XYZ file of N, CA, C and O in Angstrom:
524
model
N 13.418 108.750 20.106
C 11.762 109.367 19.349
C 11.603 107.679 18.551
O 11.561 106.101 18.508
N 9.950 107.455 18.688
C 8.981 106.354 17.425
C 10.215 105.839 17.120
O 10.272 104.334 16.521
N 11.041 106.797 15.621
C 11.953 106.047 14.552
C 13.120 105.144 15.608
O 13.743 103.687 15.104
N 13.423 105.496 16.081
C 14.237 105.319 17.230
C 14.167 103.496 17.790
O 14.676 102.862 17.686
N 13.000 103.049 17.991
C 12.517 101.975 18.557
C 12.331 101.610 17.774
O 12.332 99.819 17.599
N 11.244 102.253 16.091
C 11.523 100.917 14.822
C 12.660 100.033 14.759
O 12.337 99.522 13.762
N 13.316 101.631 14.114
C 14.714 100.423 13.675
C 15.919 100.537 14.105
O 16.877 100.331 14.505
N 16.082 99.817 15.891
C 16.430 99.368 16.521
C 17.201 97.954 16.607
O 15.476 97.317 15.994
N 18.078 97.418 16.283
C 18.790 96.829 15.950
C 19.251 95.589 16.971
O 19.782 94.814 16.882
N 19.699 96.581 17.783
C 19.967 96.050 19.168
C 22.119 95.282 18.572
O 22.794 95.779 17.898
N 22.308 95.074 19.812
C 23.841 94.404 19.226
C 23.603 92.792 18.566
O 22.938 92.063 19.142
N 24.476 92.649 17.642
C 24.448 91.904 16.422
C 24.719 90.529 17.469
O 25.151 89.664 16.760
N 25.854 90.698 18.026
C 26.782 90.031 18.572
C 26.198 89.204 19.725
O 26.302 89.182 20.633
N 25.037 89.389 20.406
C 24.550 88.900 21.070
C 22.489 88.250 20.726
O 22.177 89.675 20.473
N 22.801 87.006 21.443
C 20.891 86.259 20.294
C 20.160 86.673 21.985
O 21.437 86.316 22.593
N 19.272 86.551 21.786
C 17.922 87.067 22.716
C 17.334 85.681 22.662
O 17.946 84.321 21.928
N 17.009 85.712 22.835
C 15.691 83.821 23.334
C 15.448 82.899 22.813
O 15.812 82.346 22.118
N 14.749 84.048 22.027
C 14.515 83.646 20.193
C 15.164 83.062 19.444
O 15.024 82.074 19.108
N 16.013 83.592 19.666
C 17.281 83.600 18.455
C 17.993 82.792 18.515
O 18.303 82.261 18.041
N 17.843 82.315 20.405
C 18.616 81.433 20.694
C 17.910 80.128 20.617
O 18.579 78.878 19.612
N 16.941 80.002 20.327
C 16.096 79.191 20.695
C 15.420 78.776 18.904
O 16.071 77.084 18.579
N 15.429 79.371 17.476
C 15.312 79.346 16.591
C 16.585 79.184 15.948
O 16.946 77.689 15.145
N 18.191 79.377 16.809
C 18.687 78.731 16.002
C 18.726 77.301 16.521
O 20.080 76.101 15.520
N 18.853 77.110 18.073
C 19.336 75.254 17.541
C 17.829 74.872 16.599
O 18.024 73.774 17.145
N 17.009 75.120 16.969
C 16.218 74.227 16.528
C 16.300 74.178 14.904
O 16.042 73.208 13.985
N 16.645 75.425 14.007
C 17.416 75.183 12.502
C 18.530 74.624 12.343
O 18.264 73.417 11.431
N 19.473 74.024 13.740
C 20.700 73.508 13.493
C 19.630 71.800 13.149
O 19.764 70.602 12.166
N 18.783 71.659 14.656
C 18.714 70.567 14.202
C 17.806 69.598 13.199
O 17.186 68.337 13.064
N 16.462 70.515 12.985
C 16.154 70.426 11.754
C 16.646 69.952 10.222
O 17.174 68.960 10.019
N 17.915 71.018 10.424
C 18.306 70.643 8.847
C 19.496 69.753 9.378
O 19.758 67.969 7.740
N 20.274 69.630 10.089
C 21.299 67.805 10.616
C 20.504 67.115 10.667
O 21.549 65.564 10.102
N 19.127 67.110 11.144
C 18.555 65.954 11.463
C 18.697 64.835 10.381
O 18.349 63.848 9.631
N 17.833 66.253 9.103
C 17.266 65.882 7.754
C 18.763 65.111 7.007
O 18.474 64.016 6.660
N 19.729 65.785 7.382
C 20.975 65.433 7.168
C 21.578 63.789 6.654
O 22.001 63.259 5.928
N 21.667 63.413 8.339
C 21.834 61.957 9.085
C 21.160 61.347 8.176
O 21.242 60.090 7.947
N 19.506 61.554 8.241
C 18.078 61.155 7.783
C 19.164 59.924 6.963
O 17.970 59.289 6.210
N 18.703 61.603 5.798
C 19.716 61.023 4.067
C 20.259 60.102 3.778
O 20.446 59.325 2.965
N 22.187 60.471 4.229
C 23.121 59.984 4.422
C 22.364 58.113 5.374
O 22.778 56.869 4.918
N 21.591 58.178 6.493
C 21.208 56.038 6.395
C 20.427 55.906 5.729
O 20.121 55.125 5.641
N 19.435 56.987 5.307
C 18.302 56.722 3.990
C 19.448 56.004 2.801
O 18.754 54.447 1.881
N 20.291 56.262 2.585
C 21.301 55.379 1.407
C 22.148 54.362 1.852
O 22.681 53.688 1.227
N 21.811 54.092 2.576
C 22.494 52.329 3.275
C 21.814 51.244 2.463
O 20.441 51.020 3.158
N 22.288 50.240 1.531
C 20.767 49.268 1.657
C 22.179 47.942 1.687
O 21.383 46.894 1.855
N 23.229 47.662 1.140
C 24.158 46.614 2.406
C 24.443 46.472 3.178
O 26.358 46.520 2.569
N 24.620 46.379 4.201
C 25.296 46.145 5.655
C 24.134 44.984 6.402
O 22.680 44.922 6.196
N 24.789 44.664 6.997
C 23.878 43.356 7.520
C 23.447 44.592 8.934
O 23.805 45.057 9.206
N 22.027 43.842 9.464
C 21.498 44.041 10.009
C 21.769 44.294 11.463
O 21.149 45.655 12.381
N 22.617 43.354 12.204
C 23.697 43.718 13.120
C 25.368 44.957 12.929
O 23.985 45.385 14.398
N 25.233 44.933 12.311
C 25.677 46.746 11.983
C 25.903 47.649 11.340
O 25.485 48.452 12.052
N 24.028 47.152 11.331
C 23.407 48.650 10.870
C 22.732 49.107 12.863
O 22.782 50.041 12.489
N 21.844 48.362 13.265
C 22.100 48.060 14.856
C 22.674 48.970 15.630
O 22.450 50.216 16.244
N 24.221 48.392 15.143
C 24.966 48.583 15.825
C 25.215 50.422 15.404
O 24.752 51.208 16.555
N 25.243 50.623 14.198
C 25.494 52.195 13.496
C 24.074 52.932 14.194
O 24.733 54.392 14.925
N 23.366 52.335 14.333
C 22.053 53.813 14.622
C 21.934 54.126 16.175
O 21.871 54.808 17.026
N 22.455 52.547 17.181
C 23.252 52.627 18.432
C 24.002 53.739 18.758
O 23.557 55.409 19.630
N 25.020 54.011 18.265
C 26.327 55.127 18.540
C 25.587 55.712 17.712
O 25.881 57.700 18.250
N 24.832 56.512 16.309
C 23.883 57.239 15.606
C 23.430 58.447 16.234
O 23.720 59.609 17.285
N 22.346 57.340 17.995
C 21.838 57.543 17.891
C 23.070 58.443 19.626
O 22.054 59.547 20.005
N 22.682 57.447 20.022
C 23.769 58.167 21.425
C 24.831 59.622 21.528
O 24.212 60.626 21.805
N 25.337 59.804 20.086
C 25.688 61.072 19.528
C 25.067 62.298 19.224
O 25.173 63.332 19.382
N 23.579 61.736 18.499
C 22.592 62.645 18.850
C 22.097 62.766 19.679
O 21.879 64.538 20.342
N 21.446 62.116 20.940
C 21.553 62.625 21.744
C 22.102 63.474 22.988
O 22.460 64.500 23.628
N 23.559 62.918 22.613
C 24.602 64.350 22.877
C 25.234 65.431 22.075
O 24.594 66.692 23.061
N 24.362 65.617 21.116
C 24.278 66.339 20.114
C 23.229 68.297 21.942
O 23.111 68.811 22.053
N 22.055 66.888 21.571
C 20.098 68.144 21.900
C 21.214 68.092 23.200
O 20.322 68.937 23.270
N 21.594 67.045 23.878
C 21.572 67.492 25.462
C 22.392 68.592 26.346
O 22.048 69.016 26.701
N 23.380 69.145 25.025
C 24.186 69.751 25.395
C 24.052 70.827 25.612
O 24.317 72.792 25.452
N 22.643 71.306 24.283
C 22.017 72.832 23.408
C 20.290 72.760 25.101
O 19.553 73.402 24.931
N 19.640 71.356 25.054
C 19.219 71.669 26.317
C 19.214 71.593 27.574
O 17.929 70.885 28.268
N 20.779 71.710 28.488
C 20.421 71.391 29.766
C 21.163 72.592 30.432
O 21.830 73.150 29.366
N 20.776 73.024 31.311
C 21.739 73.616 32.060
C 23.436 73.819 32.719
O 23.741 74.294 32.894
N 23.380 72.325 32.421
C 25.107 72.348 32.599
C 25.181 71.444 31.256
O 25.815 70.978 31.329
N 26.520 72.904 31.324
C 26.533 73.388 29.253
C 27.469 73.015 29.192
O 28.464 71.946 28.096
N 28.934 73.387 30.095
C 30.831 72.854 31.068
C 30.093 71.559 30.713
O 30.533 71.022 29.944
N 29.870 70.654 31.422
C 29.822 69.060 31.562
C 29.215 68.679 29.603
O 30.052 67.293 29.396
N 27.943 68.837 29.685
C 27.302 67.554 28.710
C 27.859 68.215 26.988
O 28.347 67.775 26.357
N 29.316 69.935 27.414
C 29.272 69.543 25.467
C 31.043 69.341 26.120
O 31.623 68.849 25.808
N 31.528 69.004 27.194
C 33.122 68.037 27.880
C 32.679 66.288 26.677
O 33.042 65.757 26.206
N 31.076 66.356 27.165
C 30.656 64.701 26.728
C 30.608 64.398 25.691
O 31.018 63.291 24.811
N 30.161 65.601 25.489
C 29.560 65.421 23.466
C 31.518 65.263 22.481
O 30.897 64.412 21.663
N 31.625 65.687 23.339
C 33.485 65.828 22.615
C 34.056 64.605 23.039
O 34.742 64.273 22.123
N 33.656 64.142 24.024
C 34.023 62.859 23.833
C 34.018 61.376 23.567
O 34.635 61.226 22.641
N 32.539 61.703 23.516
C 32.255 60.792 22.185
C 32.403 61.024 20.943
O 32.463 59.992 20.316
N 31.898 62.293 21.256
C 32.855 62.768 18.849
C 34.542 61.857 18.921
O 34.029 61.674 17.503
N 34.312 61.880 19.161
C 36.983 61.616 19.833
C 36.512 60.123 20.058
O 37.017 59.483 19.006
N 35.476 59.800 20.450
C 36.124 58.238 20.771
C 35.384 57.706 18.914
O 35.998 56.135 18.528
N 34.506 58.205 18.740
C 33.157 56.825 17.243
C 34.368 57.763 16.223
O 34.204 56.881 15.114
N 35.510 59.424 16.232
C 36.673 59.270 15.253
C 37.901 57.613 15.486
O 37.878 57.501 14.548
N 37.395 58.179 16.304
C 38.465 56.477 16.685
C 38.443 55.513 16.142
O 38.398 54.580 15.641
N 36.705 54.632 16.626
C 36.395 53.607 16.040
C 36.050 53.485 14.593
O 35.876 52.601 14.055
N 35.962 54.976 14.313
C 36.264 55.189 12.208
C 37.792 54.956 11.807
O 37.770 53.821 11.087
N 38.156 55.515 12.754
C 39.684 55.015 12.171
C 40.145 53.856 12.595
O 40.330 53.410 11.788
N 39.850 52.822 13.719
C 40.015 51.681 13.469
C 39.135 51.123 13.250
O 39.052 50.084 14.002
N 38.261 51.084 12.528
C 37.235 50.322 11.730
C 37.448 48.943 10.573
O 36.972 48.332 10.765
N 38.500 48.321 11.111
C 39.455 47.359 10.445
C 38.877 46.533 11.271
O 38.769 44.609 10.552
N 38.841 46.936 12.912
C 38.429 46.084 13.788
C 36.434 45.404 13.519
O 35.579 44.384 14.094
N 36.173 46.684 12.602
C 34.442 45.722 12.787
C 34.227 45.931 13.230
O 32.447 46.172 13.203
N 34.265 47.256 14.669
C 33.647 47.716 15.607
C 31.866 49.176 15.316
O 30.856 48.647 15.143
N 32.672 49.883 14.529
C 31.700 50.391 13.824
C 32.607 51.400 12.950
O 33.553 51.438 12.621
N 31.595 50.975 11.225
C 31.705 51.584 9.925
C 30.803 52.704 9.617
O 29.976 52.284 9.085
N 30.698 53.950 9.926
C 30.127 55.051 9.339
C 29.512 55.414 7.872
O 30.653 55.211 7.155
N 28.793 55.266 7.683
C 28.680 55.169 5.869
C 29.415 57.103 6.565
O 29.501 57.927 6.907
N 29.750 57.583 4.767
C 30.581 58.803 4.281
C 29.823 59.657 4.254
O 28.230 59.466 4.288
N 30.061 60.522 5.134
C 29.879 61.981 5.033
C 28.700 61.965 7.018
O 28.716 63.108 7.342
N 28.886 60.769 7.279
C 27.727 61.092 8.497
C 28.806 61.963 9.453
O 27.915 62.209 9.878
N 29.965 61.083 9.908
C 30.298 61.444 11.023
C 31.120 63.337 10.838
O 30.485 63.689 12.182
N 31.399 63.440 10.071
C 31.656 64.976 10.129
C 30.766 64.831 9.726
O 30.591 66.652 10.584
N 29.204 64.854 9.068
C 28.266 65.516 9.745
C 27.616 66.051 11.087
O 27.188 67.439 11.268
N 27.936 64.909 11.910
C 27.564 64.806 12.982
C 28.541 66.133 14.210
O 28.328 66.162 14.697
N 29.499 65.656 13.580
C 30.541 67.295 14.543
C 30.808 68.036 13.994
O 30.500 68.520 14.790
N 30.279 68.745 12.566
C 30.299 70.116 12.924
C 28.246 70.094 13.477
O 28.518 71.404 13.475
N 27.753 69.556 13.129
C 26.047 70.046 13.808
C 26.997 70.316 15.064
O 26.202 71.284 16.079
N 27.375 68.686 16.010
C 28.059 69.267 17.539
C 28.603 70.434 17.402
O 28.651 71.734 18.684
N 29.865 70.681 16.558
C 30.892 72.261 17.159
C 29.360 72.936 16.907
O 29.848 74.325 17.632
N 28.258 73.205 16.038
C 27.704 74.488 15.552
C 27.227 74.761 17.065
O 26.721 75.870 17.373
N 26.226 73.251 17.105
C 25.984 73.572 18.796
C 26.485 74.148 19.673
O 25.391 74.529 20.938
N 27.157 73.389 20.517
C 28.627 73.613 21.129
C 28.590 76.053 20.780
O 28.458 76.140 21.968
N 28.605 75.709 19.773
C 29.328 77.673 20.019
C 27.979 78.320 19.998
O 28.212 79.030 20.498
N 27.255 77.822 19.577
C 25.519 78.425 19.871
C 25.650 78.730 21.653
O 25.067 79.673 22.250
N 25.749 77.441 22.233
C 25.528 77.497 23.471
C 25.923 78.459 24.286
O 25.327 78.904 24.392
N 27.500 78.313 23.554
C 28.009 79.329 24.416
C 28.639 80.743 23.815
O 29.055 80.843 24.423
N 27.541 81.195 23.398
C 26.813 82.513 22.336
C 26.727 83.545 23.567
O 25.931 82.506 24.112
N 27.043 84.547 23.312
C 26.369 85.970 24.114
C 24.976 86.321 23.035
O 24.656 85.943 22.305
N 24.123 86.059 25.181
C 23.315 85.730 25.175
C 22.042 87.195 25.685
O 23.383 87.990 26.149
N 21.862 88.110 25.247
C 20.805 89.670 25.838
C 20.361 89.107 27.037
O 19.303 88.501 26.536
N 20.279 89.805 27.947
C 19.032 90.041 28.707
C 17.936 90.299 28.889
O 17.158 89.196 29.369
N 17.657 90.353 27.901
C 15.802 91.399 27.607
C 15.945 90.932 25.994
O 16.557 91.150 25.730
N 14.628 90.085 25.899
C 14.671 90.022 24.767
C 14.304 91.164 23.653
O 14.400 90.781 21.994
N 13.764 92.191 24.300
C 13.440 93.233 23.339
C 14.564 94.497 23.714
O 14.243 95.479 22.669
N 15.357 93.870 23.903
C 16.402 95.657 24.755
C 17.469 94.841 23.005
O 18.061 96.735 22.829
N 17.979 94.031 23.250
C 19.229 94.096 22.239
C 19.474 93.199 20.739
O 17.959 91.580 21.147
């Protein structure tokens, strides 16, 4: 009846297309802001190191976005995990001065990537109005 349609919540374990898009947009806005704040607090870093840091972070952010906006989900998710592992390795081997991430930037990127992949592989409803 009419009340059944009004109070139908569908399957709460399946995302509709709109819910998926909202989740991805929220992750991108939130974590983009966190990264921006973290980079805005850098004051004493040589310009060449800053440029390298920006290139590495831009590559990681691009990988996160690519994993969520492409139809090649598995390949791009594997690539993202690989890039994050390389970044963690470069951070742990920072005595060479390759990349020295500001505090909390690499964990933030990792959590963002993990949540993006989790959302990407979450189950979705076929009809946005039914589930």
